[in-house]
XYZ file of C-alpha atoms in Angstrom:
659
model
C -200.588 177.413 30.758
C -198.621 174.390 30.478
C -195.022 176.402 30.607
C -196.506 177.364 34.483
C -197.939 174.344 35.594
C -193.710 173.316 34.215
C -192.441 176.330 35.650
C -193.689 174.841 39.114
C -193.402 172.393 38.790
C -189.213 172.553 38.372
C -189.675 174.700 41.781
C -191.232 172.375 43.867
C -188.486 170.456 42.906
C -186.094 172.473 43.462
C -187.719 173.455 46.861
C -187.650 169.615 47.780
C -184.166 169.007 47.026
C -182.658 171.813 49.089
C -185.062 170.808 52.176
C -183.339 167.141 51.644
C -179.677 168.314 51.060
C -180.525 170.487 54.194
C -182.490 167.534 56.867
C -178.964 165.556 55.625
C -176.267 168.375 56.970
C -178.711 168.899 59.919
C -178.832 165.498 60.401
C -175.564 164.865 59.701
C -174.116 167.389 62.264
C -176.827 166.325 65.215
C -175.908 162.254 64.360
C -171.494 164.062 64.384
C -172.134 166.624 66.936
C -174.382 163.153 69.333
C -171.345 161.430 68.851
C -168.114 163.248 69.992
C -165.897 162.214 73.176
C -162.643 163.609 73.746
C -161.181 160.609 72.041
C -163.029 160.743 68.726
C -161.981 164.045 68.555
C -158.035 162.745 69.859
C -158.732 160.396 66.818
C -160.108 162.311 64.301
C -156.485 164.291 65.424
C -154.462 162.328 64.782
C -155.853 160.752 61.665
C -155.778 164.319 60.531
C -152.678 165.368 61.962
C -150.401 165.709 58.379
C -153.008 166.602 56.365
C -153.934 168.833 57.807
C -157.619 168.948 56.745
C -160.125 169.573 59.840
C -163.254 171.451 58.756
C -164.107 175.083 60.333
C -167.758 173.068 60.759
C -165.736 170.460 62.388
C -163.137 172.746 64.433
C -166.364 174.534 65.710
C -168.358 171.486 67.204
C -165.467 170.548 68.771
C -165.255 174.066 70.449
C -168.700 174.077 71.461
C -168.940 170.040 73.147
C -165.473 171.050 75.025
C -167.156 174.009 76.472
C -169.169 171.812 78.917
C -166.287 168.878 78.888
C -163.936 168.631 82.025
C -160.567 169.740 82.016
C -158.608 167.233 82.448
C -155.238 166.013 79.889
C -158.086 165.376 76.765
C -159.003 168.733 77.090
C -155.681 170.316 77.304
C -154.214 168.844 74.348
C -157.297 169.142 72.041
C -157.289 172.986 73.262
C -153.620 173.265 72.307
C -154.253 171.611 69.122
C -156.728 173.919 68.202
C -155.043 177.095 69.403
C -151.686 175.645 66.941
C -153.540 174.744 63.915
C -155.312 179.065 64.156
C -151.629 180.100 64.587
C -152.328 181.123 69.170
C -149.033 179.867 69.518
C -148.724 182.044 72.545
C -151.860 179.871 73.989
C -150.969 176.884 72.696
C -148.044 176.879 74.700
C -150.287 177.297 77.668
C -152.254 174.021 77.068
C -150.190 172.046 75.938
C -148.088 172.596 79.138
C -151.190 171.626 81.535
C -152.313 167.954 78.884
C -148.092 167.639 78.778
C -148.131 167.617 83.149
C -151.523 166.074 83.788
C -150.971 163.568 81.680
C -151.728 159.876 83.337
C -150.682 156.228 82.338
C -154.435 155.591 80.412
C -153.823 158.845 77.828
C -152.996 158.214 74.729
C -149.290 157.386 73.482
C -150.454 159.907 70.378
C -151.294 162.924 72.944
C -148.801 161.965 75.456
C -146.448 162.548 72.511
C -147.459 165.864 71.198
C -148.227 167.193 74.268
C -144.475 167.612 73.777
C -143.563 167.864 69.857
C -146.762 170.361 69.623
C -145.494 172.500 73.185
C -141.878 173.064 71.253
C -143.091 173.937 68.086
C -144.868 176.415 69.487
C -142.259 177.353 71.589
C -140.047 177.567 68.227
C -142.801 179.611 66.701
C -142.379 182.442 69.538
C -138.851 182.302 69.252
C -138.637 180.891 72.892
C -135.967 177.832 73.617
C -136.742 177.207 77.640
C -137.547 173.396 77.608
C -137.188 172.372 74.717
C -135.018 169.754 75.478
C -137.275 168.415 78.415
C -140.040 168.513 76.240
C -138.547 166.491 74.167
C -136.465 163.796 76.081
C -140.604 163.438 77.450
C -141.114 162.784 74.133
C -139.053 160.593 73.726
C -139.436 158.188 76.699
C -143.492 158.163 75.837
C -142.050 156.593 71.744
C -139.430 154.644 73.367
C -142.108 152.712 75.108
C -144.745 152.119 71.994
C -144.676 149.531 69.375
C -146.449 151.910 67.633
C -144.242 154.827 67.043
C -140.580 152.990 68.261
C -140.093 152.032 64.678
C -141.343 155.809 63.267
C -138.653 157.299 61.876
C -140.596 160.512 60.825
C -142.153 161.062 64.266
C -138.633 160.578 66.213
C -136.894 163.561 63.854
C -140.150 165.503 64.067
C -139.330 165.156 67.868
C -135.545 166.090 67.637
C -135.622 168.970 64.741
C -137.793 171.222 67.406
C -133.755 170.754 68.239
C -131.843 171.983 65.537
C -132.848 175.996 65.648
C -130.760 177.247 67.952
C -126.872 176.610 69.146
C -127.662 175.660 72.608
C -129.597 172.556 71.292
C -128.029 171.611 69.009
C -125.593 169.462 71.207
C -128.742 167.902 73.040
C -130.010 166.777 69.802
C -127.247 164.539 69.583
C -126.981 163.247 73.437
C -131.105 162.412 73.300
C -131.226 160.632 70.046
C -127.942 158.685 70.434
C -129.765 157.671 73.429
C -132.453 156.335 71.799
C -130.279 154.641 69.360
C -128.593 152.932 71.930
C -131.149 152.697 74.681
C -134.620 151.972 73.305
C -135.333 148.267 72.701
C -137.090 146.400 69.603
C -135.837 149.139 67.347
C -135.645 147.457 64.201
C -132.392 147.687 61.421
C -134.450 149.560 59.163
C -134.826 152.397 61.816
C -131.166 152.327 62.932
C -130.078 152.382 59.608
C -132.371 155.971 60.012
C -131.559 156.679 62.945
C -127.613 156.474 62.599
C -127.528 158.713 59.375
C -129.650 161.537 61.272
C -127.004 161.444 64.119
C -124.417 161.805 60.617
C -126.747 164.781 59.885
C -127.204 166.547 63.434
C -122.849 165.892 63.443
C -122.893 167.608 60.245
C -124.457 170.427 61.160
C -122.568 171.182 64.595
C -119.541 170.768 62.436
C -118.374 167.753 64.078
C -117.202 166.586 60.089
C -115.342 163.781 61.745
C -118.115 161.804 63.836
C -120.745 163.303 60.932
C -118.272 160.512 58.490
C -117.797 158.426 60.836
C -121.863 158.066 61.837
C -121.836 157.589 57.887
C -119.712 154.593 56.759
C -121.781 153.163 60.248
C -124.953 153.799 58.778
C -123.768 151.932 55.176
C -121.439 149.408 57.043
C -125.008 148.348 58.368
C -126.868 147.999 55.138
C -124.051 145.673 53.585
C -124.366 143.479 56.727
C -128.660 143.966 55.750
C -128.999 144.336 52.372
C -132.496 142.658 52.216
C -133.989 145.889 53.691
C -136.794 147.449 52.162
C -134.819 150.663 50.053
C -131.628 149.606 50.995
C -130.834 150.907 47.593
C -131.832 154.364 48.092
C -131.024 154.978 51.424
C -127.427 154.157 50.290
C -127.229 156.863 47.505
C -128.566 158.910 50.392
C -126.074 158.312 52.406
C -123.154 158.814 49.654
C -124.683 161.696 48.904
C -124.810 163.106 52.162
C -120.822 162.485 52.998
C -120.017 163.506 49.837
C -121.851 166.842 50.732
C -119.894 167.307 53.739
C -116.361 166.208 52.285
C -116.744 169.124 49.170
C -117.958 171.909 52.272
C -114.531 171.288 53.079
C -113.558 171.761 50.041
C -111.953 168.318 49.288
C -113.122 168.026 45.455
C -112.269 164.886 43.884
C -113.387 162.663 47.212
C -116.600 164.408 46.762
C -117.266 163.329 43.307
C -116.301 160.272 44.143
C -118.917 159.998 46.525
C -121.566 161.558 44.136
C -120.928 159.551 41.419
C -121.321 156.630 43.683
C -124.193 157.096 44.517
C -125.348 158.324 41.472
C -124.641 154.726 40.346
C -126.805 153.068 42.151
C -128.990 150.557 40.784
C -132.684 151.852 41.389
C -135.446 150.353 39.675
C -137.985 152.273 40.315
C -137.878 155.409 38.887
C -139.377 158.157 41.237
C -137.718 156.423 44.314
C -134.617 156.793 41.823
C -135.528 160.524 41.337
C -135.399 161.229 44.901
C -132.832 159.205 45.553
C -130.130 161.006 43.548
C -131.934 164.917 42.750
C -129.379 166.015 45.409
C -126.306 164.287 43.846
C -126.942 165.906 40.139
C -127.704 169.296 42.060
C -124.709 169.670 44.605
C -122.567 167.627 42.070
C -123.809 171.067 39.784
C -122.147 173.338 42.476
C -118.780 171.454 42.168
C -118.247 171.175 38.755
C -118.931 175.432 39.329
C -116.142 175.390 41.874
C -113.723 174.118 39.602
C -114.477 175.643 36.072
C -116.367 172.091 34.111
C -119.495 174.291 33.237
C -120.118 171.921 30.338
C -120.372 169.181 32.956
C -123.615 171.369 34.416
C -124.865 171.995 31.975
C -124.814 168.122 30.775
C -126.060 167.330 35.018
C -129.455 169.983 34.449
C -130.420 168.498 31.807
C -130.143 164.838 33.561
C -132.054 166.217 36.899
C -134.445 168.398 33.912
C -135.257 164.309 32.472
C -136.032 163.599 36.290
C -138.348 165.862 36.862
C -141.181 164.422 36.083
C -140.823 161.620 38.673
C -140.703 163.292 41.096
C -143.573 165.028 43.678
C -145.537 168.637 43.273
C -144.101 169.412 46.706
C -140.435 168.686 45.819
C -140.208 169.649 41.855
C -140.132 172.732 42.071
C -137.099 172.826 45.164
C -135.485 171.268 42.527
C -135.882 172.708 39.505
C -134.782 176.401 41.441
C -131.182 174.439 42.656
C -130.736 173.427 38.896
C -131.682 176.153 37.114
C -129.423 178.409 39.594
C -126.825 176.063 38.979
C -127.348 176.952 35.301
C -127.788 179.767 35.627
C -124.202 180.393 37.686
C -122.412 178.467 35.066
C -123.874 180.096 31.742
C -122.397 183.326 33.739
C -118.984 182.358 34.388
C -118.936 181.126 30.805
C -119.831 185.393 30.552
C -123.140 184.366 28.741
C -124.542 186.900 30.522
C -128.393 187.087 28.622
C -128.836 183.704 28.980
C -127.984 183.154 32.621
C -129.432 186.384 33.474
C -132.954 184.871 31.971
C -132.622 181.697 33.866
C -132.183 183.348 37.364
C -135.060 185.048 37.251
C -136.600 182.129 36.628
C -135.751 180.612 39.212
C -136.698 183.511 41.135
C -139.981 183.478 39.248
C -140.480 180.214 40.869
C -138.967 181.009 44.328
C -142.234 183.551 44.602
C -144.267 180.475 43.302
C -143.086 178.087 45.583
C -145.829 177.633 49.002
C -144.466 174.310 50.830
C -140.475 174.167 51.371
C -138.357 170.951 51.245
C -135.191 172.422 50.772
C -134.310 175.185 53.493
C -132.767 178.972 52.635
C -132.824 177.965 48.163
C -133.536 182.592 48.641
C -130.154 183.197 50.191
C -128.778 180.489 47.441
C -130.662 182.050 44.398
C -129.220 185.833 45.802
C -125.498 183.925 45.577
C -126.170 183.799 41.638
C -127.200 186.579 41.407
C -124.671 188.979 42.980
C -122.186 186.210 41.246
C -124.008 187.482 38.309
C -123.682 191.142 39.067
C -119.476 190.965 39.570
C -118.957 189.258 36.551
C -121.046 191.467 34.216
C -119.271 194.414 36.604
C -121.973 195.899 38.003
C -120.330 196.348 41.041
C -122.276 198.643 43.258
C -125.405 196.026 42.840
C -123.176 192.523 43.996
C -121.556 194.426 46.488
C -124.991 195.599 48.370
C -126.245 191.997 47.639
C -123.125 190.531 48.725
C -123.523 192.437 51.614
C -126.898 191.782 53.035
C -125.837 187.889 52.073
C -123.280 187.886 54.432
C -125.803 188.687 57.173
C -128.225 185.818 56.016
C -124.839 183.566 56.203
C -123.738 184.289 59.607
C -128.062 184.145 60.537
C -128.623 181.299 59.709
C -125.239 179.917 60.038
C -124.668 179.020 55.930
C -120.911 178.757 55.968
C -121.131 181.451 52.914
C -118.579 183.565 54.154
C -115.174 182.245 53.019
C -116.761 182.872 49.054
C -118.019 185.652 49.682
C -114.911 187.508 51.609
C -113.006 186.679 48.268
C -115.398 187.990 45.933
C -115.650 191.313 48.094
C -111.549 191.170 47.837
C -111.760 190.913 44.093
C -114.264 193.852 43.135
C -112.803 196.151 45.827
C -109.321 195.403 43.458
C -110.412 195.958 40.061
C -112.605 199.150 41.962
C -108.772 200.373 43.187
C -110.347 200.644 46.206
C -107.012 199.469 48.547
C -108.857 199.928 52.338
C -111.620 197.948 51.629
C -109.592 195.426 49.950
C -107.450 195.204 53.356
C -110.180 195.509 54.964
C -111.392 192.116 53.550
C -108.573 190.669 53.182
C -107.435 190.100 56.596
C -111.543 188.833 57.052
C -111.198 186.805 54.802
C -107.473 185.437 56.393
C -108.627 185.702 59.348
C -111.879 183.032 58.303
C -109.805 180.620 56.211
C -107.875 179.882 59.732
C -110.628 179.415 61.935
C -112.399 177.150 59.592
C -108.375 175.688 58.440
C -110.235 173.770 54.690
C -107.403 171.066 55.254
C -107.018 169.946 58.585
C -110.846 169.453 58.466
C -110.230 167.303 55.373
C -107.310 165.371 56.922
C -109.716 164.879 60.235
C -111.452 163.107 57.694
C -109.170 161.131 56.094
C -108.203 159.946 59.297
C -111.503 159.235 60.901
C -112.181 157.035 57.815
C -109.182 155.083 58.407
C -110.068 154.546 61.673
C -113.481 153.383 61.153
C -111.683 151.094 58.360
C -108.886 149.823 61.091
C -112.293 149.334 63.630
C -114.098 146.840 61.661
C -110.824 145.020 60.388
C -109.806 144.477 63.686
C -113.385 143.313 64.331
C -112.732 140.588 61.672
C -109.055 140.160 62.798
C -107.167 141.118 60.011
C -103.961 141.181 62.727
C -101.412 141.565 59.302
C -103.632 145.015 57.651
C -103.862 146.911 61.763
C -99.940 145.904 61.580
C -98.988 147.550 58.275
C -101.836 150.145 59.322
C -99.818 151.471 62.492
C -96.770 151.439 60.622
C -98.015 153.668 58.266
C -98.860 156.013 61.533
C -95.185 155.012 62.964
C -94.181 156.896 60.264
C -96.275 159.839 60.250
C -95.403 159.918 63.733
C -92.331 161.654 62.679
C -93.808 164.666 60.817
C -94.297 167.178 63.516
C -96.619 168.938 61.118
C -99.182 166.192 61.519
C -98.689 164.317 64.929
C -101.769 167.554 66.484
C -103.604 165.444 63.806
C -103.464 162.259 65.377
C -104.372 163.568 68.577
C -107.632 164.975 66.903
C -108.760 160.692 65.316
C -107.570 159.334 68.944
C -110.103 162.188 70.471
C -112.380 161.047 67.516
C -112.355 158.037 68.626
C -113.185 158.644 72.706
C -115.586 160.488 71.652
C -117.721 157.848 69.541
C -117.274 155.434 72.841
C -117.781 158.319 75.094
C -121.077 159.959 76.627
C -120.275 163.682 76.757
C -121.586 165.182 79.900
C -119.956 162.938 82.347
C -117.179 161.412 80.382
C -117.826 157.937 80.850
C -118.280 155.182 77.917
C -121.095 155.158 76.521
C -124.163 151.617 75.556
C -122.031 151.417 72.150
C -118.090 151.284 74.220
C -119.713 148.021 75.902
C -120.832 146.498 73.285
C -117.141 147.000 71.252
C -115.364 146.218 74.618
C -117.208 142.612 74.638
C -116.144 141.489 70.937
C -112.742 142.507 71.255
C -111.782 141.328 74.640
C -114.493 137.887 74.831
C -111.150 135.679 74.544
C -109.903 137.214 77.692
C -113.200 137.336 79.637
C -114.749 134.237 78.832
C -114.738 131.890 81.768
C -113.370 134.136 84.374
C -115.321 135.619 87.166
C -117.161 139.227 86.598
C -118.673 141.248 88.701
C -121.868 143.799 87.462
C -123.072 147.008 89.792
C -126.282 148.869 88.837
C -126.091 152.270 90.154
C -129.821 154.628 90.239
C -129.372 157.957 92.455
C -132.492 158.363 94.504
C -134.994 160.484 94.129
C -133.673 161.725 91.294
C -136.830 163.445 89.467
C -137.595 165.485 93.344
C -133.853 166.611 92.861
C -134.417 167.956 88.974
C -138.262 168.769 89.612
C -137.086 171.277 92.618
C -133.561 172.232 91.790
C -133.637 172.237 88.245
C -132.002 171.041 85.352
C -129.001 172.313 85.064
C -128.608 171.259 88.881
C -128.795 167.653 87.695
C -126.440 167.520 85.637
C -124.010 168.568 87.739
C -125.107 165.682 90.329
C -124.934 163.469 87.984
C -121.135 164.689 86.755
C -120.443 164.138 90.546
C -121.772 161.322 90.984
C -120.276 159.566 87.163
C -116.855 161.622 88.972
C -116.960 159.448 92.691
C -117.226 156.142 90.226
C -114.582 157.426 88.726
C -111.977 158.018 92.039
C -113.683 154.211 92.774
C -112.842 152.279 90.477
C -109.520 149.881 88.492
C -108.171 151.379 85.942
C -108.950 148.072 83.994
C -112.702 148.443 84.750
C -115.528 149.891 82.385
C -117.976 151.962 83.871
C -120.599 153.731 81.449
C -123.492 156.210 81.261
C -126.630 153.736 81.216
C -129.008 156.599 80.780
C -130.390 159.334 82.458
C -129.133 158.709 85.986
C -128.057 155.210 86.331
C -124.709 153.842 85.389
C -122.815 150.526 84.990
C -119.816 149.048 85.611
C -118.365 145.801 84.760
C -115.426 144.713 86.123
C -113.569 141.751 84.602
C -111.714 139.129 86.546
C -114.249 140.504 89.918
C -115.703 138.476 92.861
C -118.786 139.128 94.264
C -116.639 140.356 97.225
C -114.349 142.854 95.628
C -117.416 143.792 93.425
C -119.033 145.091 97.686
C -116.523 147.066 98.522
C -115.872 148.637 95.088
C -119.965 149.725 95.990
C -119.108 150.712 99.541
C -116.400 153.381 97.919
C -118.184 155.111 95.328
C -121.404 155.621 97.933
C -118.545 156.680 100.859
C -117.778 158.997 97.727
C -120.783 160.429 97.186
C -121.425 160.821 101.361
C -118.119 162.418 101.744
C -119.964 165.373 98.953
C -122.391 166.034 101.061
C -124.968 167.226 98.244
C -127.761 168.279 99.422
C -130.649 167.272 98.739
C -133.793 168.116 101.144
C -136.617 166.547 99.029
C -135.170 162.540 99.534
C -137.143 160.932 101.905
C -134.233 159.125 102.952
C -131.951 161.212 103.554
C -131.020 165.291 103.525
C -128.042 164.799 101.335
C -128.164 162.957 97.853
C -127.391 159.092 98.457
C -127.841 156.171 95.616
C -129.266 152.905 95.587
C -126.847 149.900 93.940
C -127.810 145.883 92.386
C -124.984 143.868 91.745
C -124.515 140.228 90.174
C -121.533 138.102 89.967
C -121.452 135.294 87.309
C -118.822 132.856 85.714
C -118.483 134.887 81.304
C -119.524 132.165 80.171
C -118.793 131.742 75.703
C -123.218 131.638 75.136
C -123.329 134.765 77.784
C -125.433 137.669 77.024
C -123.697 140.872 78.762
C -127.222 142.278 79.361
C -128.712 139.403 80.930
C -126.287 140.125 82.906
C -126.568 143.713 83.423
C -130.651 143.192 84.246
C -129.442 140.616 86.887
C -128.224 143.271 88.454
C -131.275 145.658 87.281
C -133.164 142.903 89.833
C -130.965 144.016 92.379
C -130.876 147.420 92.747
C -134.200 146.687 92.715
C -134.596 144.899 95.493
C -132.596 148.075 97.656
C -134.998 150.285 96.385
C -137.454 148.454 97.276
C -135.495 147.870 100.721
C -135.167 151.293 101.300
C -132.822 152.785 99.449
C -129.706 154.395 100.339
C -128.646 150.491 100.012
C -126.637 147.638 97.926
C -128.147 144.463 97.168
C -126.506 141.694 95.537
C -128.843 139.528 93.059
């Protein structure tokens, strides 16, 4: 009986406990249901965005809530987000597009920004590239005007990275990031360093190695001038590695090692941060040592990488280990210790299969290449040929740049097999690829890009004697006909660093450079500023399309160039806005130039039937004139011209006004 009573007590206790738990969850769910609103849902999405931890229960509640909710911009964004996380990308595209078009001023910045970013991510998921650039551009407008987000480099990169998947949008990614860097107000020095470095990376993706080097050096120079930036040493080490990677790619191994060593020798006290900053320097230096046959140094570096693994994040440790084992396996392959090489490569493959979070892309291709090389060195030629041919396809599709190495290996294999026909075939392909790449020219191109940057800095510091020496050296070099083309390339590089790609007008970087360079000659002289804006350009863009819009901007830019003197400076200031700096120019001359620009555009008869002032394209102009004083800031003068432009718009457009 006692046992039965005890059993009943326990059962009663369990029933009460279950009822209490059920009551708690019911109350909690009802409470959550009762407090649900679009704003609280948006806040929850923002808080959980990077964690991706919205519970199934919460998602179900949100879906139920939305059934009776009015369909505004917030509704479509939330629906889009739920479809995106559920991988219903086509539905997500419809929702985000509707949300983006319905956005109003009061909507939260997170929603404004991510309606564009997640729309682009959804498009990429279904392998579509339409409107990617327009969406990224809209996201940048929202990012640049929000104090919370404007210096968030991770967010900026998340936006710009949606454009690097397709060849046709990489150039646009460079243009948009450069515009953001030059036009966004209130950017921190730290953010500027990160964005400049990211620009360098984008240029390298587009095979513009000299421009990439130039941007990396610019970022390092900014760091050197602001050594109090938090994470100064880490940024510097990472940029050094990036420069080393580019120089490694074009075959200048001695200089690449110097940059890797420079990165490794930077003193970073925090062991975790030290490992993150330097791991790729060691891993890539291992690959470089393989190229030059220093296999024992590869083994030595692998030990350092292995010791550093304990300081890495869980997400990145597998990636570093895979690359380390892969490099080590390749080194032992070349040492003809095939048993050890196979064991290491198999370990690398096992890790690759289990790797869920990919911090380093295309690791699988690097491992395949090492296996192909293993089979080749072990004289298992058929296996090697099969892998090399797969890799050749992957390299072309993914833009990996393995073609020369693969063609060389195929030539070696077919020569060993005495297959002269295939040997001739791949030798021709190899020569063609080498001619296209032209490693030697690229190496010199980068060398002169480095010298160019240093020369620019020397000019700013007025080291005239050094500049004369550089000019003398260049004069001697010009005597060599073989190098004339390369020097012309460097001049083109300098121009491209100071010009905006689409219109070929100067950019804002050149404005800063021009003022520094000519400060003494323009002080106490009359300067006029003309600021130009295309009337109802948004209506033109919306109705005629983005491509036609770009053509119109080019035509206006050409009209400006046709109307100004050689010494005047025309700059694309942002979007459809263009500014002209007129040194040694009085107000009456500036008015005449403004009139000439308007006449030139009028004579082009560019149809704009959606304009509210004319059937043809027109412009509004603001003019400001003052004596340039030492204390003056050129942007202060542009701001005055902008106020005059605002007046011209208010007074009916298609006119100029003077501040």
